[in-house]
Amino acid sequence: MTILNFGSINIDHVYRVEHLVRPGETIASSDYRQFSGGKGFNQSIALARAGASVSHAGRIGGDGVWLREQLAGEGADVDFLEVVDSPSGHALIQVDAGGENAIILFGGANRTFTQEDARKILDNFGAGDWLLLQNEISAMPEILRLAGERGLRVVFNPAPMGAEVLDYPLDGVSVFVVNETEGEAFTGETEPEAILAGMRKRFPDATVVLTLGAAGAIYDDGSQRIAVPAQKVEVVDTTAAGDTFIGYFLAGLAAGDDPKSALETATRAAAICVTRPGAAPSIPRREEVTSEQ
Ligand code: RIB
């Protein structure tokens, strides 16, 4: 069972601040660290640590070769991860005293994919394979279109959400994983129940997982609704919590777990992630997640 994760890879520059900087303000940080990250990269690490077989298609510059080594070291296939003549993507991340973050992205190598590049990669995959996507790389409409034509099972996490997403060819998406902001952008609704109803109306054949941070997650595939609470933990840094959830959830689905058990495992993994600093390095291994049960 192949899971292709076609996604971003970033170098995260993380600053600890008392509060997130306000317009016109200059503030000092109390700590600075560099981590591996990128929503795509984090989700591949989560998949690999959850025990899934994942192939990561992505791009880095010469400054990011260490990221490819890190991914390969976790057991992910990196045959479709290229080094190109562009700086790697990076993120400037502020983390405040409560563990909340604010992120500025620079796309770099992540945004060098053309329609032709997308086709060459997807030529290697077909019906029955899983394709995991976020929204930090270029050529997204083409990737979605080709995936639909080839019968891939597409799991789409529309993050970061932008107006362009609403014009993507999304009819072939099997599973949407959205937070409340992303759900609101699709539906115009702000309450969880209304978001789920709006998503069902707009995408009647898709499964929707709505993540609610400290309030857990809700799964709705049209025939069953499952709500899972989040664990209560001491929050250090919420960065990559959503990515951890998605990687673990998809690993469970791909392994044939029932949705409730996949959701519960994913929620436990995300709870561990927020107790640690950084993005990819904060993602727990399966043994840690299962020993919490
Ligand atoms: O979801 C967290 C990630 O968002 C960070 O690792 C950062 O690189 C951005 O992509």
Coordinates of C-alpha atoms and ligand atoms in Angstrom, one line a residue:
M1 CA 0.0 0.0 0.0
T2 CA 1.7 3.2 -1.1
I3 CA 1.1 6.6 0.3
L4 CA 2.5 9.4 -1.9
N5 CA 2.8 12.6 0.1
F6 CA 3.4 15.4 -2.5
G7 CA 4.3 18.2 -0.3
S8 CA 6.4 21.0 1.2
I9 CA 9.7 20.8 2.9
N10 CA 10.8 23.8 5.0
I11 CA 13.6 25.0 7.3
D12 CA 11.8 26.4 10.3
H13 CA 13.3 29.4 12.1
V14 CA 11.5 29.4 15.5
Y15 CA 11.5 32.4 17.9
R16 CA 10.1 32.2 21.4
V17 CA 8.3 35.4 22.2
E18 CA 6.2 36.6 25.1
H19 CA 3.4 37.5 22.7
L20 CA 3.0 37.4 18.9
V21 CA 4.3 40.6 17.4
R22 CA 1.7 43.3 16.7
P23 CA 1.7 45.7 13.7
G24 CA 4.4 48.4 14.1
E25 CA 5.9 46.6 17.1
T26 CA 9.5 45.4 17.5
I27 CA 10.0 42.7 20.2
A28 CA 12.9 40.6 21.5
S29 CA 12.8 36.8 21.4
S30 CA 14.0 34.8 24.3
D31 CA 15.2 31.8 22.2
Y32 CA 15.9 31.0 18.6
R33 CA 16.2 27.5 17.1
Q34 CA 16.2 25.9 13.7
F35 CA 14.1 22.8 13.0
S36 CA 13.1 20.7 10.1
G37 CA 9.5 21.4 9.1
G38 CA 7.0 22.1 6.3
K39 CA 3.5 20.7 6.5
G40 CA 4.4 18.1 3.9
F41 CA 7.6 17.1 5.6
N42 CA 6.0 16.9 9.0
Q43 CA 3.1 14.8 7.7
S44 CA 5.6 12.4 6.1
I45 CA 7.6 12.1 9.3
A46 CA 4.3 11.4 11.2
L47 CA 3.3 8.7 8.6
A48 CA 6.7 7.1 8.9
R49 CA 6.8 7.2 12.7
A50 CA 3.3 5.8 12.7
G51 CA 4.6 2.8 10.7
A52 CA 3.2 3.6 7.3
S53 CA 5.0 3.2 4.0
V54 CA 5.4 6.7 2.6
S55 CA 7.0 8.1 -0.5
H56 CA 7.6 11.9 -0.3
A57 CA 7.6 13.9 -3.5
G58 CA 9.1 17.4 -2.9
R59 CA 11.9 19.8 -3.6
I60 CA 14.7 21.4 -1.6
G61 CA 17.7 23.5 -2.5
G62 CA 21.3 22.7 -1.7
D63 CA 20.8 24.2 1.7
G64 CA 18.2 21.5 2.6
V65 CA 20.0 18.3 1.8
W66 CA 20.0 17.5 5.5
L67 CA 16.2 17.4 5.4
R68 CA 16.2 14.7 2.7
E69 CA 18.7 12.7 4.9
Q70 CA 16.4 13.1 7.9
L71 CA 13.4 11.9 6.0
A72 CA 15.2 8.9 4.5
G73 CA 16.6 8.2 8.0
E74 CA 12.9 7.8 9.2
G75 CA 12.3 5.1 6.5
A76 CA 10.5 7.3 4.0
D77 CA 11.1 6.8 0.3
V78 CA 12.8 9.9 -1.1
D79 CA 13.2 8.8 -4.8
F80 CA 10.9 11.7 -5.8
L81 CA 12.6 14.3 -3.6
E82 CA 14.8 16.5 -5.8
V83 CA 17.5 19.0 -5.0
V84 CA 16.9 22.0 -7.3
D85 CA 18.6 25.3 -8.0
S86 CA 16.6 27.4 -5.6
P87 CA 16.8 28.0 -1.9
S88 CA 14.8 25.6 0.2
G89 CA 11.4 26.8 1.5
H90 CA 11.5 28.2 5.0
A91 CA 9.2 29.4 7.7
L92 CA 9.6 32.2 10.3
I93 CA 7.7 31.0 13.3
Q94 CA 6.9 32.9 16.5
V95 CA 5.8 30.8 19.5
D96 CA 4.2 32.7 22.4
A97 CA 4.2 31.9 26.1
G98 CA 1.0 29.8 25.7
G99 CA 2.5 27.7 22.9
E100 CA 0.4 29.4 20.1
N101 CA 2.2 30.3 16.9
A102 CA 2.2 32.7 13.9
I103 CA 4.0 31.6 10.7
I104 CA 5.4 33.4 7.7
L105 CA 6.3 31.2 4.7
F106 CA 8.8 31.5 2.0
G107 CA 8.0 28.9 -0.7
G108 CA 11.4 28.6 -2.4
A109 CA 12.0 25.2 -3.9
N110 CA 8.4 24.1 -2.9
R111 CA 7.0 26.4 -5.5
T112 CA 9.1 25.4 -8.5
F113 CA 6.9 22.5 -9.6
T114 CA 5.3 22.9 -13.0
Q115 CA 2.4 21.0 -14.5
E116 CA 4.8 18.8 -16.4
D117 CA 6.8 18.0 -13.2
A118 CA 3.5 17.0 -11.5
R119 CA 2.6 14.7 -14.3
K120 CA 6.0 12.9 -14.3
I121 CA 5.7 12.1 -10.6
L122 CA 2.1 11.0 -10.8
D123 CA 2.8 8.7 -13.7
N124 CA 4.4 6.4 -11.1
F125 CA 1.1 6.0 -9.1
G126 CA -2.3 4.7 -9.9
A127 CA -5.7 3.5 -8.7
G128 CA -5.8 2.4 -5.1
D129 CA -2.7 4.4 -4.1
W130 CA -3.2 7.2 -1.5
L131 CA -2.1 10.7 -2.3
L132 CA -1.7 13.2 0.6
L133 CA -1.7 16.9 -0.2
Q134 CA -1.4 20.2 1.7
N135 CA -1.3 23.6 0.1
E136 CA 2.3 24.7 0.2
I137 CA 3.5 23.7 -3.2
S138 CA 2.9 24.9 -6.8
A139 CA 1.0 23.0 -9.5
M140 CA -1.8 22.0 -7.1
P141 CA -4.6 22.2 -9.6
E142 CA -2.7 19.9 -12.0
I143 CA -1.8 17.5 -9.2
L144 CA -5.5 17.3 -8.1
R145 CA -6.7 16.9 -11.7
L146 CA -4.3 14.1 -12.5
A147 CA -4.9 12.3 -9.2
G148 CA -8.7 12.3 -10.0
E149 CA -8.1 11.0 -13.5
R150 CA -5.9 8.2 -12.2
G151 CA -8.2 7.1 -9.4
L152 CA -5.9 7.9 -6.5
R153 CA -7.5 8.2 -3.1
V154 CA -6.8 11.8 -2.2
V155 CA -6.5 13.2 1.3
F156 CA -6.4 17.0 1.2
N157 CA -5.4 19.2 4.0
P158 CA -6.0 22.7 2.6
A159 CA -3.4 24.5 4.7
P160 CA -2.5 27.2 4.4
M161 CA -5.9 28.1 3.1
G162 CA -6.1 30.8 0.4
A163 CA -8.8 32.0 -2.0
E164 CA -7.2 30.0 -4.8
V165 CA -8.1 26.7 -3.1
L166 CA -11.8 27.4 -3.8
D167 CA -11.0 27.1 -7.5
Y168 CA -9.1 23.9 -7.3
P169 CA -10.6 20.8 -8.9
L170 CA -11.7 19.1 -5.6
D171 CA -14.3 16.6 -6.8
G172 CA -11.9 13.7 -6.6
V173 CA -10.9 14.3 -3.0
S174 CA -11.8 11.4 -0.8
V175 CA -11.0 12.9 2.6
F176 CA -10.7 16.5 3.7
V177 CA -8.9 17.3 6.9
V178 CA -9.8 20.9 7.8
N179 CA -9.6 23.1 10.9
E180 CA -12.3 25.6 11.7
T181 CA -10.7 28.4 9.6
E182 CA -10.4 26.2 6.6
G183 CA -13.9 24.9 7.1
E184 CA -15.2 28.4 7.3
A185 CA -13.5 29.3 4.0
F186 CA -15.3 26.5 2.2
T187 CA -18.7 26.9 3.8
G188 CA -19.0 30.5 5.3
E189 CA -19.9 28.8 8.6
T190 CA -18.1 29.2 11.9
E191 CA -19.8 26.6 14.2
P192 CA -18.6 22.9 13.9
E193 CA -22.0 21.5 13.1
A194 CA -22.7 24.1 10.4
I195 CA -19.2 23.6 8.9
L196 CA -19.8 19.8 8.7
A197 CA -23.2 20.3 7.1
G198 CA -21.8 22.8 4.7
M199 CA -18.9 20.5 3.7
R200 CA -21.3 17.6 3.2
K201 CA -23.4 19.8 0.9
R202 CA -20.5 21.0 -1.1
F203 CA -18.6 17.7 -1.2
P204 CA -21.3 15.0 -0.8
D205 CA -19.1 12.0 -1.6
A206 CA -16.1 13.0 0.6
T207 CA -15.3 12.1 4.2
V208 CA -14.6 15.2 6.3
V209 CA -12.5 15.4 9.4
L210 CA -12.8 18.6 11.3
T211 CA -10.0 19.3 13.8
L212 CA -10.9 21.5 16.7
G213 CA -7.6 21.9 18.6
A214 CA -8.1 21.5 22.3
A215 CA -11.7 20.3 21.6
G216 CA -10.6 17.3 19.7
A217 CA -11.9 16.2 16.2
I218 CA -15.1 15.2 14.4
Y219 CA -15.2 12.6 11.6
D220 CA -18.2 12.5 9.2
D221 CA -18.3 10.2 6.2
G222 CA -22.0 10.7 5.5
S223 CA -23.0 7.5 7.2
Q224 CA -21.3 7.8 10.5
R225 CA -20.3 10.7 12.8
I226 CA -17.5 10.2 15.3
A227 CA -16.3 12.8 17.8
V228 CA -13.1 12.3 19.6
P229 CA -12.0 14.6 22.5
A230 CA -8.4 15.9 22.8
Q231 CA -6.2 14.9 25.7
K232 CA -5.4 17.5 28.3
V233 CA -1.7 18.2 28.3
E234 CA 0.7 21.0 29.2
V235 CA 1.2 22.9 25.9
V236 CA 4.7 24.0 25.0
D237 CA 4.4 24.5 21.2
T238 CA 1.4 23.7 19.0
T239 CA 3.4 23.7 15.8
A240 CA 2.9 20.5 13.7
A241 CA 0.1 19.2 15.9
G242 CA -2.2 19.2 12.9
D243 CA 0.4 17.5 10.8
T244 CA 1.0 14.8 13.4
F245 CA -2.8 14.2 13.6
I246 CA -3.0 13.9 9.8
G247 CA 0.0 11.5 9.4
Y248 CA -1.2 9.2 12.2
F249 CA -4.8 9.3 11.0
L250 CA -3.9 8.4 7.4
A251 CA -1.5 5.7 8.6
G252 CA -4.4 4.2 10.5
L253 CA -6.8 4.4 7.5
A254 CA -4.3 3.0 5.1
A255 CA -3.6 0.1 7.5
G256 CA -7.4 -0.7 7.5
D257 CA -8.1 0.5 11.1
D258 CA -11.6 1.6 11.8
P259 CA -12.0 5.4 11.7
K260 CA -12.6 5.7 15.5
S261 CA -9.4 3.9 16.4
A262 CA -7.4 5.9 13.7
L263 CA -8.8 9.1 15.2
E264 CA -8.0 8.2 18.7
T265 CA -4.5 7.3 17.9
A266 CA -4.0 10.5 15.9
T267 CA -5.4 12.6 18.8
R268 CA -3.0 10.9 21.2
A269 CA -0.1 11.5 18.9
A270 CA -1.0 15.2 18.4
A271 CA -1.3 15.6 22.2
I272 CA 2.3 14.4 22.7
C273 CA 3.5 16.7 19.8
V274 CA 2.3 19.9 21.6
T275 CA 4.2 19.1 24.7
R276 CA 7.5 19.5 22.8
P277 CA 9.2 22.3 20.9
G278 CA 9.6 22.5 17.1
A279 CA 7.8 20.9 14.2
A280 CA 9.1 17.6 12.8
P281 CA 11.3 16.7 15.9
S282 CA 8.2 17.0 18.2
I283 CA 6.3 14.2 16.3
P284 CA 6.2 11.1 18.5
R285 CA 7.0 7.5 17.5
R286 CA 4.3 4.8 17.5
E287 CA 5.7 3.2 20.7
E288 CA 5.3 6.4 22.6
V289 CA 1.7 6.9 21.3
T290 CA 0.6 3.3 22.1
S291 CA 2.3 3.3 25.5
E292 CA 0.1 6.2 26.5
Q293 CA -3.0 4.0 26.0
Ligands
RIB1 O1 2.3 23.0 10.3 C1 3.5 23.5 10.7 C2 4.4 23.9 9.6 O2 3.8 24.9 8.9 C3 5.8 24.3 10.0 O3 6.7 23.3 10.1 C4 6.1 25.3 8.9 O4 7.2 25.0 8.1 C5 4.8 25.5 8.1 O5 4.9 24.8 6.9

